[in-house]
Coordinates of C-alpha atoms in Angstrom, one line a residue:
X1 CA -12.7 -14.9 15.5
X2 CA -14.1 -12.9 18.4
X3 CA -12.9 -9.7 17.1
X4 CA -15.0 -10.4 14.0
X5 CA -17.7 -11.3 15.4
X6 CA -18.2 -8.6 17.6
X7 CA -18.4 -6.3 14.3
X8 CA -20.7 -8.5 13.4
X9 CA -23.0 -8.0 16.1
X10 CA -22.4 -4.2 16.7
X11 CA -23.4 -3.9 12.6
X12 CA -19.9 -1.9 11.9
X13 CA -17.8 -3.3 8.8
X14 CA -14.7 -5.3 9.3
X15 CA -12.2 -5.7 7.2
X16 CA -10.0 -9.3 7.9
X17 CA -7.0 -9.4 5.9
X18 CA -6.0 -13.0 5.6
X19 CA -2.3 -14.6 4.2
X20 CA -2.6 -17.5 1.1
X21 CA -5.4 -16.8 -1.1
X22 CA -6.1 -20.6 -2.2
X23 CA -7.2 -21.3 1.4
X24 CA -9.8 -18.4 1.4
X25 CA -13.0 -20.2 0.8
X26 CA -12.0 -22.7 3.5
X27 CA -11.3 -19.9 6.0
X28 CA -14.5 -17.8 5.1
X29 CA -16.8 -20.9 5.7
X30 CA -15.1 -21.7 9.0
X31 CA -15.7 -17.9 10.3
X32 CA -19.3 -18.6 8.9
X33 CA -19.4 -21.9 11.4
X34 CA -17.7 -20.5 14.0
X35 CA -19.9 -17.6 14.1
X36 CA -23.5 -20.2 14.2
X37 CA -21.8 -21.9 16.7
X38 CA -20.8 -19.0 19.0
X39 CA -24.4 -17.4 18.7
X40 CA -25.6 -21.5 19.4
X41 CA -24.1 -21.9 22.3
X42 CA -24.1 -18.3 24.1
X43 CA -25.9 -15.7 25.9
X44 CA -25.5 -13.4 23.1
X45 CA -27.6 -10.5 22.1
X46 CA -29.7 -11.2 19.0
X47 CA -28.7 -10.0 15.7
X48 CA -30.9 -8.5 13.1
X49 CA -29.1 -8.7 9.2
X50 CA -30.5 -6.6 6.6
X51 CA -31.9 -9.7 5.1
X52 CA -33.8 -8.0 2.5
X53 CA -30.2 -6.5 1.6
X54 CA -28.3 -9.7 1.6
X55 CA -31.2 -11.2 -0.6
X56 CA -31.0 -8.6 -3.1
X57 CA -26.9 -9.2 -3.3
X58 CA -27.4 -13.1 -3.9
X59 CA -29.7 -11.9 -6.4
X60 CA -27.4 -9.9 -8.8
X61 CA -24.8 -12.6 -7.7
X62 CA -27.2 -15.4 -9.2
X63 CA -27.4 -12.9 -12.4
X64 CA -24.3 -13.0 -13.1
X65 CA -23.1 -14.8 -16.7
X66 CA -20.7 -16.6 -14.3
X67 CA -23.3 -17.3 -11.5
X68 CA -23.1 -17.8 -7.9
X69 CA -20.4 -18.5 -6.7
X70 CA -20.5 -21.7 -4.5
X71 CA -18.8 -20.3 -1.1
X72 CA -20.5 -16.8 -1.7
X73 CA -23.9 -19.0 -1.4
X74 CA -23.2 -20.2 2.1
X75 CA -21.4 -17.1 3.4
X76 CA -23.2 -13.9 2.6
X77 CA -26.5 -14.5 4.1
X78 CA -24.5 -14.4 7.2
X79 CA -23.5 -11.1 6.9
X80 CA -19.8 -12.3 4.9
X81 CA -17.8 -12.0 2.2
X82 CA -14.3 -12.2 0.8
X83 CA -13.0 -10.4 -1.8
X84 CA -9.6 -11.6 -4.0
X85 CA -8.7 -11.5 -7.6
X86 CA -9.8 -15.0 -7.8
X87 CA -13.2 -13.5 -8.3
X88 CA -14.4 -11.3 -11.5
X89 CA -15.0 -8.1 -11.7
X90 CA -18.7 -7.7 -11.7
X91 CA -18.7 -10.0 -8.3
X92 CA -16.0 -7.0 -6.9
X93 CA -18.3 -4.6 -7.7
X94 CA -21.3 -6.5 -6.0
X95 CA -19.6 -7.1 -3.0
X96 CA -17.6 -3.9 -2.5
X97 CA -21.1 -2.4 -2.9
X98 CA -23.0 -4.4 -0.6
X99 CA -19.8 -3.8 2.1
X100 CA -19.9 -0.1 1.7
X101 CA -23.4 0.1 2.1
X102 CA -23.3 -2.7 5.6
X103 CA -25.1 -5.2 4.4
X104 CA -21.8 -7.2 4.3
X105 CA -20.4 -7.1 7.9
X106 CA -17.2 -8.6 7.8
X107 CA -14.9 -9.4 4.5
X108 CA -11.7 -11.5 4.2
X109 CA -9.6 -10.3 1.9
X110 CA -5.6 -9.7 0.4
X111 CA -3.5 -7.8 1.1
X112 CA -3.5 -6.3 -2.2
X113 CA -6.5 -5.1 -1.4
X114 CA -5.3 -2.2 0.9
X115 CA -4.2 -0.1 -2.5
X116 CA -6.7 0.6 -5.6
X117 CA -9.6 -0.6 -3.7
X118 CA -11.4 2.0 -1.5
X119 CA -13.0 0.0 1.4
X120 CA -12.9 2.0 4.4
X121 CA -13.8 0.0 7.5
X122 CA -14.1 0.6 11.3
X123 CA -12.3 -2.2 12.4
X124 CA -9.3 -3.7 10.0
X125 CA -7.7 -6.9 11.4
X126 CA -4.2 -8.2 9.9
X127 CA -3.9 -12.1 10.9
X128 CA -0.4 -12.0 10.3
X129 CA 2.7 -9.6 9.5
X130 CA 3.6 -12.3 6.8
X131 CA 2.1 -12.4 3.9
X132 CA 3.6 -14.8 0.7
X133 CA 6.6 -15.7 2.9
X134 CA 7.4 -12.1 3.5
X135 CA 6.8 -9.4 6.2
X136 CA 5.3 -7.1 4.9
X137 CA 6.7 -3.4 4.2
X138 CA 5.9 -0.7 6.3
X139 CA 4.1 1.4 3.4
X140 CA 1.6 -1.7 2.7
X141 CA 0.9 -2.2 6.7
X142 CA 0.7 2.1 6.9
X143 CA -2.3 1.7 4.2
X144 CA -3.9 -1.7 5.4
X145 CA -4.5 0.4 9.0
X146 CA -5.5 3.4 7.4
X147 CA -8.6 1.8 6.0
X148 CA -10.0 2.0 9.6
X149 CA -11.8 4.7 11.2
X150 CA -11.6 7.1 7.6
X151 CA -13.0 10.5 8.0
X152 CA -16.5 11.2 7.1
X153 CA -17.4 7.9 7.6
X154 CA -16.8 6.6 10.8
X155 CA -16.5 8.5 13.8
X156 CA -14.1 5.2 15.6
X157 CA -11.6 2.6 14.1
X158 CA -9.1 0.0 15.1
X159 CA -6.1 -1.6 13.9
X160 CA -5.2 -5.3 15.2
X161 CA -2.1 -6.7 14.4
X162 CA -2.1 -10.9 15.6
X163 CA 0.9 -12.4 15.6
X164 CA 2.7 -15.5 17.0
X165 CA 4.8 -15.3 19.4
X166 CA 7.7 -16.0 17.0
X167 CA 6.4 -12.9 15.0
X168 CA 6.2 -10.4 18.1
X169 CA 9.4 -8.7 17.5
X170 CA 8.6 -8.1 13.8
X171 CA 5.0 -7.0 14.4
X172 CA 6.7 -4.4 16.7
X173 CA 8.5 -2.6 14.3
X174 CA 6.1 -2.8 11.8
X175 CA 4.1 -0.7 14.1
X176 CA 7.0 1.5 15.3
X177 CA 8.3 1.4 12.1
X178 CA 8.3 4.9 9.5
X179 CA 7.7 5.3 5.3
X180 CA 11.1 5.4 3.6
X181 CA 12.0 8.2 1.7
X182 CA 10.4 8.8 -1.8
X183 CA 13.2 7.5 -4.6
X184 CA 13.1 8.4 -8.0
X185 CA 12.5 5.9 -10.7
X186 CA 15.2 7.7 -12.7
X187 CA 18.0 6.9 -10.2
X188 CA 20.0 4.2 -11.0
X189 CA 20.8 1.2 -9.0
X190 CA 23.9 -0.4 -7.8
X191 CA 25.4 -2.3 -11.1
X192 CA 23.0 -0.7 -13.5
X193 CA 24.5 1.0 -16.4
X194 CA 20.8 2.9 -17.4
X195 CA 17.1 2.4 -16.3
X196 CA 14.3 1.6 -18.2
X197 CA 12.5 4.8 -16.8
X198 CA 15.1 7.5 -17.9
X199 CA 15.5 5.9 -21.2
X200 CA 11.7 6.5 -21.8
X201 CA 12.0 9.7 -20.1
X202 CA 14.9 11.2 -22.8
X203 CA 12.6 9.6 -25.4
X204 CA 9.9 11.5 -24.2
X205 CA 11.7 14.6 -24.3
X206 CA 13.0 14.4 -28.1
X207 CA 9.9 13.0 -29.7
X208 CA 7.9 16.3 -27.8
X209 CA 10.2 18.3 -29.3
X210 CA 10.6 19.6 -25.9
X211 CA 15.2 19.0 -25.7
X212 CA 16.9 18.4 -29.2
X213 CA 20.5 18.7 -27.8
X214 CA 22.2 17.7 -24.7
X215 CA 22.4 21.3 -23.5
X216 CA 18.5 20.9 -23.4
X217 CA 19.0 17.6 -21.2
X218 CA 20.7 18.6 -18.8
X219 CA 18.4 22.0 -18.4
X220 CA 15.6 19.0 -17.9
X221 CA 17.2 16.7 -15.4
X222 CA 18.4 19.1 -13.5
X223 CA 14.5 20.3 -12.7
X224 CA 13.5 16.5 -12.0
X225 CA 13.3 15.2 -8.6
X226 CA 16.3 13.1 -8.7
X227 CA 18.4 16.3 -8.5
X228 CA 16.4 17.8 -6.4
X229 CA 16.9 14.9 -4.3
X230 CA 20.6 14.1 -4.5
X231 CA 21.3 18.5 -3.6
X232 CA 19.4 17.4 -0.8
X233 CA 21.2 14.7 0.3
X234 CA 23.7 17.5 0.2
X235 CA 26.2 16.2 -2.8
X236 CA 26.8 19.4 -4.1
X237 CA 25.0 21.0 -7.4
X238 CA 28.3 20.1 -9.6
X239 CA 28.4 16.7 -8.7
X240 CA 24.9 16.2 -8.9
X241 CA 25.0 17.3 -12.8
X242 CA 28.0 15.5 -13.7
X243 CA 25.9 12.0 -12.3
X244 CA 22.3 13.3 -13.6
X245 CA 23.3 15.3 -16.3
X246 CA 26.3 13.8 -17.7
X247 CA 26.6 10.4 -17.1
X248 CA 23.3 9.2 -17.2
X249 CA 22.0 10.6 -19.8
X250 CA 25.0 10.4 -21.8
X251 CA 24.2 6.5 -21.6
X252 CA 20.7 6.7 -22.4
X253 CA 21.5 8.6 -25.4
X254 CA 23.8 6.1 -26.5
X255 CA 21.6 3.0 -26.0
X256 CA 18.6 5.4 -28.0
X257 CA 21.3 5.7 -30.9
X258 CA 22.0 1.8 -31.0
X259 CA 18.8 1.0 -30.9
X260 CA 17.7 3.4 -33.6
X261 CA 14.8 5.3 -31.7
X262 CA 16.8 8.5 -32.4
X263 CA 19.1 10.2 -35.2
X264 CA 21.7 12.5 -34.9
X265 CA 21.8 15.5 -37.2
X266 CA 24.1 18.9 -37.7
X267 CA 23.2 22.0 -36.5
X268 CA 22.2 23.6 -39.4
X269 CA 22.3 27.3 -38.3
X270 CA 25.9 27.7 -37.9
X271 CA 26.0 26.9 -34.0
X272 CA 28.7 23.7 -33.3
X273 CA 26.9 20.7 -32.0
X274 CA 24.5 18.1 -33.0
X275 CA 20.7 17.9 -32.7
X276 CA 18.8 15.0 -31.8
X277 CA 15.7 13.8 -33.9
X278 CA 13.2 10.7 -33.4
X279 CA 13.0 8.0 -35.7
X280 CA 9.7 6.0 -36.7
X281 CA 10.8 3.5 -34.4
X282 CA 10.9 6.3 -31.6
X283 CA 7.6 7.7 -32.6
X284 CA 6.2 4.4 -32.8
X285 CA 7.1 3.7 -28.8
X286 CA 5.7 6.9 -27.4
X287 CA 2.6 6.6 -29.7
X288 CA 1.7 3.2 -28.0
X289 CA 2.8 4.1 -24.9
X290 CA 5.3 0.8 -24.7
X291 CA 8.2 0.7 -23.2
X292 CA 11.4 1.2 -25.1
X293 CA 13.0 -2.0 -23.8
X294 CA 9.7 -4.0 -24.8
X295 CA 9.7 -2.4 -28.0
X296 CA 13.1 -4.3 -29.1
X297 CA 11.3 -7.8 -28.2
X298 CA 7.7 -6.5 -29.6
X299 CA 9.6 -5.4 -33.1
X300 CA 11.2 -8.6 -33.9
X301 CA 8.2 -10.7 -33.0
X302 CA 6.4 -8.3 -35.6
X303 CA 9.0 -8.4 -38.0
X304 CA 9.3 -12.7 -37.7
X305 CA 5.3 -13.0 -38.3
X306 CA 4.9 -10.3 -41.3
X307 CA 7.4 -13.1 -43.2
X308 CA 5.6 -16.2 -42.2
X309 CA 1.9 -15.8 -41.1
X310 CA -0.8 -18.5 -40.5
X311 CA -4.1 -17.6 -41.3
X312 CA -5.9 -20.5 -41.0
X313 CA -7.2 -19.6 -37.6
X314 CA -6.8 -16.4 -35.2
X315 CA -4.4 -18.3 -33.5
X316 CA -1.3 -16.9 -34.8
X317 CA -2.3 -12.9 -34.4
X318 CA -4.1 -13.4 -30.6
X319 CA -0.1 -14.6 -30.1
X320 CA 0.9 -11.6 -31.4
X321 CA -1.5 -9.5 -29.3
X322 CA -1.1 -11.3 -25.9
X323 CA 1.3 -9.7 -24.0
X324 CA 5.3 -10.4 -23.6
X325 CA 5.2 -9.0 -20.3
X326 CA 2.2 -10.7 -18.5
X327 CA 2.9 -13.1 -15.9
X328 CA -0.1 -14.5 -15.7
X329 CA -0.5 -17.7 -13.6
X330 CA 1.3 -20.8 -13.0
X331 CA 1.4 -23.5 -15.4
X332 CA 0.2 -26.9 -14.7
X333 CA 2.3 -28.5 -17.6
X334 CA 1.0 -31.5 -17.6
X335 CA -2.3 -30.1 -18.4
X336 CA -0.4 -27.7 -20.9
X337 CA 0.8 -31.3 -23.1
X338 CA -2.1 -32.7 -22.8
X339 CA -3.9 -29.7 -24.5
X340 CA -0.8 -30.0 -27.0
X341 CA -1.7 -33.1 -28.0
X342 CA -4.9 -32.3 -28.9
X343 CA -4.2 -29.0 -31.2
X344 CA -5.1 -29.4 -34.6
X345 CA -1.8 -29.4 -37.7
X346 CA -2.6 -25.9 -38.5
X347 CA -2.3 -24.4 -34.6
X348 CA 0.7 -26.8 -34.2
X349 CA 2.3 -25.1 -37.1
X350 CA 1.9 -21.7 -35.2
X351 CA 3.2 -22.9 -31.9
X352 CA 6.6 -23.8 -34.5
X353 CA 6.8 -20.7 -36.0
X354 CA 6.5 -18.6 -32.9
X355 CA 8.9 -21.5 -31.0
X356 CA 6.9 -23.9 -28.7
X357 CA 8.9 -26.8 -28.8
X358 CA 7.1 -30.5 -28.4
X359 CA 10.6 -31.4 -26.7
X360 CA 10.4 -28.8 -24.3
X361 CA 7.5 -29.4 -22.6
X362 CA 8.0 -32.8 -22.3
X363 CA 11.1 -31.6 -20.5
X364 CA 8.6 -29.2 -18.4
X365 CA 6.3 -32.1 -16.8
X366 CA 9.3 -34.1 -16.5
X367 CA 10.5 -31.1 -13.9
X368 CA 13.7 -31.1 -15.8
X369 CA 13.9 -27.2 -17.2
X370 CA 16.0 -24.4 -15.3
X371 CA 15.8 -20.9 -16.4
X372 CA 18.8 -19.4 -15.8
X373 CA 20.4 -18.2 -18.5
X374 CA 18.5 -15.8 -20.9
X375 CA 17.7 -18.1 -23.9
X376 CA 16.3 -20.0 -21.2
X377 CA 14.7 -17.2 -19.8
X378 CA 13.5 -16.8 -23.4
X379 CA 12.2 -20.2 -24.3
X380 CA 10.3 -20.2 -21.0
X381 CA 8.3 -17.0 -21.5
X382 CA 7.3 -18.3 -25.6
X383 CA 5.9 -21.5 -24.1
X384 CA 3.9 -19.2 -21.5
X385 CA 2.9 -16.9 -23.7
X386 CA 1.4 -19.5 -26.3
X387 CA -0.4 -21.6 -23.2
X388 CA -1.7 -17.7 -22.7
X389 CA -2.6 -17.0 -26.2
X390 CA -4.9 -20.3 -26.1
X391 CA -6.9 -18.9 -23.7
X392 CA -7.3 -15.6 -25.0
X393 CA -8.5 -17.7 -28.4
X394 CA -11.2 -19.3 -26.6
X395 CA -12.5 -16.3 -25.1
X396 CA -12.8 -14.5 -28.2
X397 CA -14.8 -17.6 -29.7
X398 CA -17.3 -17.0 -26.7
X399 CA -16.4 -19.6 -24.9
X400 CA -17.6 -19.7 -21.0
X401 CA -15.9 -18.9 -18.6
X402 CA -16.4 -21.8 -16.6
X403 CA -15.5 -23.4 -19.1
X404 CA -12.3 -21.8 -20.0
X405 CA -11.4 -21.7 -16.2
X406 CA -11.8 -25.6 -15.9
X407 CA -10.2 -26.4 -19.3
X408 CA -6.5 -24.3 -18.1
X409 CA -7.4 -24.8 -14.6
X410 CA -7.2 -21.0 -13.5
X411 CA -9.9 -19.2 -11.9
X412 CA -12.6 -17.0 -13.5
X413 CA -10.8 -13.2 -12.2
X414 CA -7.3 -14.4 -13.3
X415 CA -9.0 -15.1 -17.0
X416 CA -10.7 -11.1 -17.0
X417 CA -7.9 -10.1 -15.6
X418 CA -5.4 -11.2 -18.7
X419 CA -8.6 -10.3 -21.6
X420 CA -8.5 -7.0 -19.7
X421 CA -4.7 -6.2 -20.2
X422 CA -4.6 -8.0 -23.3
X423 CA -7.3 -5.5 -24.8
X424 CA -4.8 -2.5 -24.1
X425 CA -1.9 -4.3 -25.1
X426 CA -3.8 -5.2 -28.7
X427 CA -5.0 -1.4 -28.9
X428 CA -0.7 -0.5 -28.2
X429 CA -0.1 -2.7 -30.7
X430 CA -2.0 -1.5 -33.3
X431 CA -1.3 1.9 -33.1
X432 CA 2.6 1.0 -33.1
X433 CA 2.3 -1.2 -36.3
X434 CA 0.0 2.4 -37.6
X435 CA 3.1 4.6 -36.8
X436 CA 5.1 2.4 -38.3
X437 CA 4.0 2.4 -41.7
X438 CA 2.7 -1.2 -41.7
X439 CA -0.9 -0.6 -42.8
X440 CA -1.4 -4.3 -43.2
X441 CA -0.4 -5.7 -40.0
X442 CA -2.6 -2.7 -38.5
X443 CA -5.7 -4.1 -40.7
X444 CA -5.0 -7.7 -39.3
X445 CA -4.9 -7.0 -35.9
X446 CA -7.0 -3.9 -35.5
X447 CA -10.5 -5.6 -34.5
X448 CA -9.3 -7.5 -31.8
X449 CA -9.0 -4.8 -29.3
X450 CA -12.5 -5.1 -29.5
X451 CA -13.0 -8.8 -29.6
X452 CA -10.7 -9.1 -26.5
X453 CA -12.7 -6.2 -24.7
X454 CA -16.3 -8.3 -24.9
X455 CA -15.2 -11.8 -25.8
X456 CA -16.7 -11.9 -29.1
X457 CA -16.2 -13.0 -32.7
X458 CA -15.7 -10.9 -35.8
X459 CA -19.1 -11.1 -36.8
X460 CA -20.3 -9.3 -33.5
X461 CA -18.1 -6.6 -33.4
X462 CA -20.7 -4.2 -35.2
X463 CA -23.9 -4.8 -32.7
X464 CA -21.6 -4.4 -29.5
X465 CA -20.7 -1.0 -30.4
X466 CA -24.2 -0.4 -28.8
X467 CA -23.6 0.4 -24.7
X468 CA -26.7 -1.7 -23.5
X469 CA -25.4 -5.1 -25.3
X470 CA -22.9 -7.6 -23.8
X471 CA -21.6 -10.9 -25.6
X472 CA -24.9 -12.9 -24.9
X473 CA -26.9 -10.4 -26.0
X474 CA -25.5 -9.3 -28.9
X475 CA -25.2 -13.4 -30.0
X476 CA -28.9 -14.1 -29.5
X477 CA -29.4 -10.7 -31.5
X478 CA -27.2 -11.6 -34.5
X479 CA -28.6 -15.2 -34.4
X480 CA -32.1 -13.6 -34.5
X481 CA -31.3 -12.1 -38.0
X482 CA -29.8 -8.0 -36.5
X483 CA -26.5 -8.6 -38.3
X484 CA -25.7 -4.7 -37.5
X485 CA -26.6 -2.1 -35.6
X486 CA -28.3 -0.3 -39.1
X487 CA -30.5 -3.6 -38.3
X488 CA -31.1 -3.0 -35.1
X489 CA -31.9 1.0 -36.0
X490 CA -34.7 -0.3 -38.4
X491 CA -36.3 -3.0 -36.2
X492 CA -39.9 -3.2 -34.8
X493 CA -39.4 -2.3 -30.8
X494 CA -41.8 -5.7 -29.9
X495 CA -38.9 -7.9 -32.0
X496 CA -36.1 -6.8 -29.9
X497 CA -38.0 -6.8 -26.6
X498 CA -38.8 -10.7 -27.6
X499 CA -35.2 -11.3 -28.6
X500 CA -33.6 -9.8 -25.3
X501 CA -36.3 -11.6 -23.4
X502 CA -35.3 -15.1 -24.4
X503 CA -32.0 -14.2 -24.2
X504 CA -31.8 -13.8 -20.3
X505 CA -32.4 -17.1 -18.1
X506 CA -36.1 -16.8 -16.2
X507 CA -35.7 -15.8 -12.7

């Protein structure tokens, strides 16, 4: 606590990174206590905040379509902030802003934050070497410290590392410790018979046109960096194309032919061997940019809703577009049958045709459902992947967001986070269905890449093609009589001032 608040005093940034995420807003308002009651009750030096600075942040904060956030409103005009994915991504923005340009001294934050975010600090303390029940790895720690002191910035920084005194020998050799060796994704592992990565890597290969028979695969692994890896762990160049070159990618060939991505076809100008040729399905998967394993799963659950689909409501094709592979959040499955209960016949009858099974949630709140083998494995990810798809159907009927966060009882940046990746996936989607031939499926699902992107119904998707507008705007637009952006084109300047005007709360 001292630590921090000595940044705080001495106006240079701090970056705190702090374990257990759900206990941030506690800890951020007790460093904001703490730090009152140290200035209370000491001899300290007084400290002038950029007030004008911190008032302009709560501003844009108190903008926001999700407003102010409640422990924000207590925190930041004492100089901090924290910053977790908890929190959406205009609030980020704000706040990584105002902490690059000092006006927020000190910032809790996640670990995650030391990749993808660039927040360079002069001081970064690390409040423990355990983070999720795990030390963490010496790569994570390397970049968590090498936010301090960054060039052209500071001309100082420091690293602290507190630990208990039950965590002194691993906090040791964390900072002793040195980055393992770079591994290839291609290489297999222990038990593995082919990896996801070197299947889509030989896929790549054929449906470029860049290899066509094996001779041509085995030129290409042998210039990847898993060879040039394994001759320098010194295994010899022969032995290092009969594992590369042979047996690996005579097994990612072989699962490609099951599967049906590729085709095998004679040589047709005299020479002995066989040539290798995409199919549709191949095509299809390096069009979208999915992964061939997915593509299996993804195919099916097209190929089940083109025979049976409910149109009564979106319900059934947001399923379709939300994502197999998000993990997205824990369920509270209590609140999950509740909201069950109250679904109307016609999103029932999705949830049966896609496999959500009354029985098995019950089972769920009950605490009596293992996943351990795959059908389990299976059954578990539909019932996730419906709650999901429920939440991706009330953001695209404009739904708040505090609204949608209390309802499923997740937090506002989990909730952008999912329309976000569900955007893309519905974009991969489309273009797969495209490649495929199936022009009607591509009609059905092709608008809401766009309705995902800005929340929106169908009606909207014209106006929000303009850059200025956002949901609200476009809604009070259309309800205003511009049905389309021709509208818009034609109208008198003074009606759309008025329109935008009323559509933003007076500040």
């Amino acid at each position: 606590m001292i630590i921090s608040l000595n940044s705080w005093i001495s106006a240079s940034r701090s970056l705190d990174l702090l374990g257990g995420r759900p206990t941030y807003p506690l800890k951020v308002v007790t460093m904001v206590w703490r730090i009152q009651g140290l200035i209370n009750s000491s001899d300290l030096p007084p400290v002038v905040l950029e007030q004008k600075g911190l008032l302009e942040v709560m501003d844009q904060l108190k903008r926001l379509p999700s407003g102010l956030d409640s422990v924000l409103q207590k925190t930041v005009p004492w100089g901090v902030a924290f910053h977790h994915a908890g929190l959406t991504f205009e609030e980020r923005d704000i706040i990584e802003g105002a902490f690059r340009q000092g006006q927020i001294r000190v910032l809790a934050a996640t670990s995650t934050l030391s990749s993808g975010v660039n927040l360079p600090a002069r001081r970064v303390i690390i409040r423990t070497p355990i983070f999720s029940g795990r030390l963490l790895d010496i790569l994570t720690y390397k970049q968590m410290v090498g936010r301090a002191g960054r060039k052209g910035v500071d001309t100082v920084g420091e690293s602290i590392l507190v630990c208990k005194n039950s965590e002194k020998s691993k906090g040791i050799a964390l900072l002793q410790g040195s980055l393992k060796p770079v591994r290839s994704c291609l290489r297999r592992q222990e038990g593995e018979e082919v990896t996801a990565s070197m299947i889509r890597a030989i896929l790549e290969i054929i449906v470029g046109g860049v290899a066509a028979t094996s001779e041509d695969m085995q030129t290409y692994a042998s210039c990847t960096f898993l060879a040039a890896s394994m001759k320098e762990e010194k295994q010899g160049i022969q032995r290092n194309q009969d594992s590369v070159s042979l047996g690996a990618i005579e097994a990612c060939v072989t699962w490609l032919l099951e599967n049906e991505f590729i085709q095998i076809t004679e040589d047709t100008d005299g020479r002995e061997g066989k040539l290798y040729h995409p199919t549709h399905l191949g095509s299809a998967t390096l069009s979208s940019s999915l992964s061939p394993i997915d593509t299996l799963d993804i195919f099916a659950d097209l190929q089940r809703a083109m025979k049976g689909f409910v149109l009564e409501n979106d319900l059934h094709i947001v399923y379709l577009v939300t994502p197999m592979f998000e993990d997205w959040t824990t369920i509270d499955w209590y609140r999950f049958f509740c909201l069950w209960e109250k679904l109307p016949t016609s999103m029932k009858r999705v949830a049966e045709l896609v496999g959500v099974e009354e029985g098995f949630l019950a089972r769920c709140v009950k605490g009596k459902v293992e996943a351990r083998t795959e059908r389990q494995h299976r059954q578990m990810a539909i019932h996730k992947r419906f709650f999901t798809s429920l939440v991706l159907l009330d953001l695209i009927s404009e739904v708040p967001l505090k609204e949608i966060s209390r309802k499923y009882g997740c937090n506002r940046g989990q909730i952008q986070s999912l329309q976000q990746s569900a955007a893309v996936y519905a974009g991969m989607i489309t273009v797969f269905s495209n490649r495929l031939g199936w022009y009607n499926m591509e009609l059905l699902l092709s608008q809401f890449q766009k309705r995902l992107t800005f929340g929106i119904q169908r009606e909207l998707c014209d106006l929000i093609r303009v850059s200025l507008l956002n949901a609200q705007r476009a809604r009070f637009l259309y309800a205003s009589g511009f049905l389309t952006v021709a509208d818009l084109a034609k109208a008198d300047i003074t009606e759309v001032e008025t329109v935008l005007k009323n559509a933003m709360p007076f500040k």
